[in-house]
mmCIF file of C-alpha atoms in Angstrom:
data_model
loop_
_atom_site.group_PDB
_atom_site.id
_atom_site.type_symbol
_atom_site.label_atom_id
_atom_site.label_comp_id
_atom_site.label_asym_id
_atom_site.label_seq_id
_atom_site.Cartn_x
_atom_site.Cartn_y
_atom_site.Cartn_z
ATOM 1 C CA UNK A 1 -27.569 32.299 -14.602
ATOM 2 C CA UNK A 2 -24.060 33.235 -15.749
ATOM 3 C CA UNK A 3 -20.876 32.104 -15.801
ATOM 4 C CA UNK A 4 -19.638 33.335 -12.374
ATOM 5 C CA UNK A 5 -22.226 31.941 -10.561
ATOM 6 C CA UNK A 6 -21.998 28.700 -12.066
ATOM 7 C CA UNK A 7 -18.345 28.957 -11.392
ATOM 8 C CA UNK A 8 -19.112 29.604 -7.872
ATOM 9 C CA UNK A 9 -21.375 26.862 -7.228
ATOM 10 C CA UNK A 10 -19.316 24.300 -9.136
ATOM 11 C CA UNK A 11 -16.307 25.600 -6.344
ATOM 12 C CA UNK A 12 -13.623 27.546 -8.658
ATOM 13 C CA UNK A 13 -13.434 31.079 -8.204
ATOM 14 C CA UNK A 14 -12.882 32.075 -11.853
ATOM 15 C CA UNK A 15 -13.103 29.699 -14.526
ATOM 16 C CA UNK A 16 -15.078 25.888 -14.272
ATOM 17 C CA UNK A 17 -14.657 23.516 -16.926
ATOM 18 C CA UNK A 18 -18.183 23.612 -19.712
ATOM 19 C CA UNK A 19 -18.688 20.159 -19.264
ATOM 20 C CA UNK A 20 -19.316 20.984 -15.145
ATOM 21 C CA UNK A 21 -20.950 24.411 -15.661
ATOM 22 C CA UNK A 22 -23.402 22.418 -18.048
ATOM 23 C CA UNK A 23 -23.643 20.008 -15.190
ATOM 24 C CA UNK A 24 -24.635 22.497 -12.948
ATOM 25 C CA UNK A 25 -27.037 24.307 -14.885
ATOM 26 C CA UNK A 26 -29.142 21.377 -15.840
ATOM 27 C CA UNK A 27 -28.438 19.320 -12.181
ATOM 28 C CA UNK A 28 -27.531 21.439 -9.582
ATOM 29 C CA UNK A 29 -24.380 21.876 -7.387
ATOM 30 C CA UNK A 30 -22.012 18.617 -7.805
ATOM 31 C CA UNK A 31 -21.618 16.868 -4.619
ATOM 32 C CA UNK A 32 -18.329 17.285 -3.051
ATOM 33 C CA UNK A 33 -15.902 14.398 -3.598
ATOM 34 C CA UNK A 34 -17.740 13.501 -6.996
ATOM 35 C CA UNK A 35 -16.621 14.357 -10.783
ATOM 36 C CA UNK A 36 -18.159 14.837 -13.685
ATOM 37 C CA UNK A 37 -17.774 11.855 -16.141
ATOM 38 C CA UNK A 38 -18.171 12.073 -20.596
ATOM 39 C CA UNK A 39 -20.017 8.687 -21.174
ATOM 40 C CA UNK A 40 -18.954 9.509 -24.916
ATOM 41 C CA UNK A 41 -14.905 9.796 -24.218
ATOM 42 C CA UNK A 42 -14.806 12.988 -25.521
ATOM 43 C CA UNK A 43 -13.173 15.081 -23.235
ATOM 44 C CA UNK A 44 -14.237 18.377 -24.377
ATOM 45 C CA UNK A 45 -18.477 17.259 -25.378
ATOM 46 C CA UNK A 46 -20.744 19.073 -22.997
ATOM 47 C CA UNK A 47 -23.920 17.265 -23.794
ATOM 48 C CA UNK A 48 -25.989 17.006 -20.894
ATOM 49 C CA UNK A 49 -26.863 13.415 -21.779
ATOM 50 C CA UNK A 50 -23.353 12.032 -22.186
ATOM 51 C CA UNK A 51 -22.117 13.626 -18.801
ATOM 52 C CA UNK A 52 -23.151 11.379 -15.261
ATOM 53 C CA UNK A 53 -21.671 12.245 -11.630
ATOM 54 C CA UNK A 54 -19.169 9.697 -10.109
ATOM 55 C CA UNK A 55 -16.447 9.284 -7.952
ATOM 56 C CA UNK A 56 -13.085 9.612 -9.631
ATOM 57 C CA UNK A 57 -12.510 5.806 -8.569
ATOM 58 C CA UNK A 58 -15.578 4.675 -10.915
ATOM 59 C CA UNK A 59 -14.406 7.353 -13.413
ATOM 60 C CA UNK A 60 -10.781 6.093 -13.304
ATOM 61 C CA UNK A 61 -11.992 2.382 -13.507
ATOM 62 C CA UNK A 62 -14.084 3.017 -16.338
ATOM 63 C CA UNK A 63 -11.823 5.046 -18.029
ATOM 64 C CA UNK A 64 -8.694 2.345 -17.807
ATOM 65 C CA UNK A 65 -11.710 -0.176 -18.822
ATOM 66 C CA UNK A 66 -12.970 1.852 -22.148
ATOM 67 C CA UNK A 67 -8.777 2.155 -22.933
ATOM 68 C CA UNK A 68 -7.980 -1.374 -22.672
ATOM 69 C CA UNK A 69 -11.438 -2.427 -25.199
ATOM 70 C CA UNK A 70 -10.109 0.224 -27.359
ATOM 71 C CA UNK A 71 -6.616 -0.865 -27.909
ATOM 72 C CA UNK A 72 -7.654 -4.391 -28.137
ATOM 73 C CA UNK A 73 -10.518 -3.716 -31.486
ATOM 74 C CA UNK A 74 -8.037 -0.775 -32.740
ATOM 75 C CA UNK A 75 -5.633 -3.975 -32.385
ATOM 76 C CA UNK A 76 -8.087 -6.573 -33.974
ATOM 77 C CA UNK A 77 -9.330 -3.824 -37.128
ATOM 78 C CA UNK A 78 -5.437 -3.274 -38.183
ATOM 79 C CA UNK A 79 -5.419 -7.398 -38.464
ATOM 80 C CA UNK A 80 -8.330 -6.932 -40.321
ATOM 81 C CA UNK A 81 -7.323 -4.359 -42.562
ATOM 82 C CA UNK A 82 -3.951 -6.524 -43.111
ATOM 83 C CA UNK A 83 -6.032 -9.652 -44.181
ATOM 84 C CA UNK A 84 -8.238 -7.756 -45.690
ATOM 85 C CA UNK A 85 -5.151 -6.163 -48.109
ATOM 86 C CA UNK A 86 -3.536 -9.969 -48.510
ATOM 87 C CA UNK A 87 -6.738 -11.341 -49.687
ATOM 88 C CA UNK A 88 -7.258 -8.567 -52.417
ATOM 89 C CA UNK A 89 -4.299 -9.336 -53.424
ATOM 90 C CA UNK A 90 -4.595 -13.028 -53.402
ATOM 91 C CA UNK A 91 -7.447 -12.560 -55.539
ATOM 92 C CA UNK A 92 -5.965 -9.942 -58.280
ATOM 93 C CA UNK A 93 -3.188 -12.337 -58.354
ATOM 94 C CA UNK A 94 -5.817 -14.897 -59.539
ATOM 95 C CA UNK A 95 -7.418 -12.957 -62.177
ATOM 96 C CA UNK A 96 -4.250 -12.057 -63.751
#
């Protein structure tokens, strides 16, 4: 099967996005109304096991979901790091 005709069967004339050509190939046509979401985040991974069909509701819930957990332990790692840094220097302060 080549590219075209996966094209053609994911409903673009010319060019479909890897991740939905990869879609297609291993799952057959996508039904219409539904999208092709990375479980992984990564917008351009085409493995077949990080990609699931949805509608773009669950995709955009999900998505807004994943980004709020991800600001809030990118939040909580920097306050790490920071009393991480004070502590080291709490204890060089010690030893010196």
């Amino acid at each position: 099967m080549n590219s075209r005709v996966i094209a053609e069967r994911v409903g673009t004339k010319r060019n479909a996005l890897t991740h939905r050509m990869v879609w297609v190939y291993h799952n057959g046509p996508i039904e219409k109304g539904m999208h092709i979401h990375h479980t992984c985040h990564e917008a351009a991974c085409c493995n077949i096991h990080h990609l699931e069909e949805t509608t773009q509701e669950a995709n955009d819930l999900e998505a807004s979901t994943h980004s709020v957990v991800v600001g809030r332990l990118e939040a909580e790692n920097l306050e790490l790091r920071r009393d991480n840094d004070e502590l080291q220097r709490q204890l060089y302060d010690s030893l010196g």
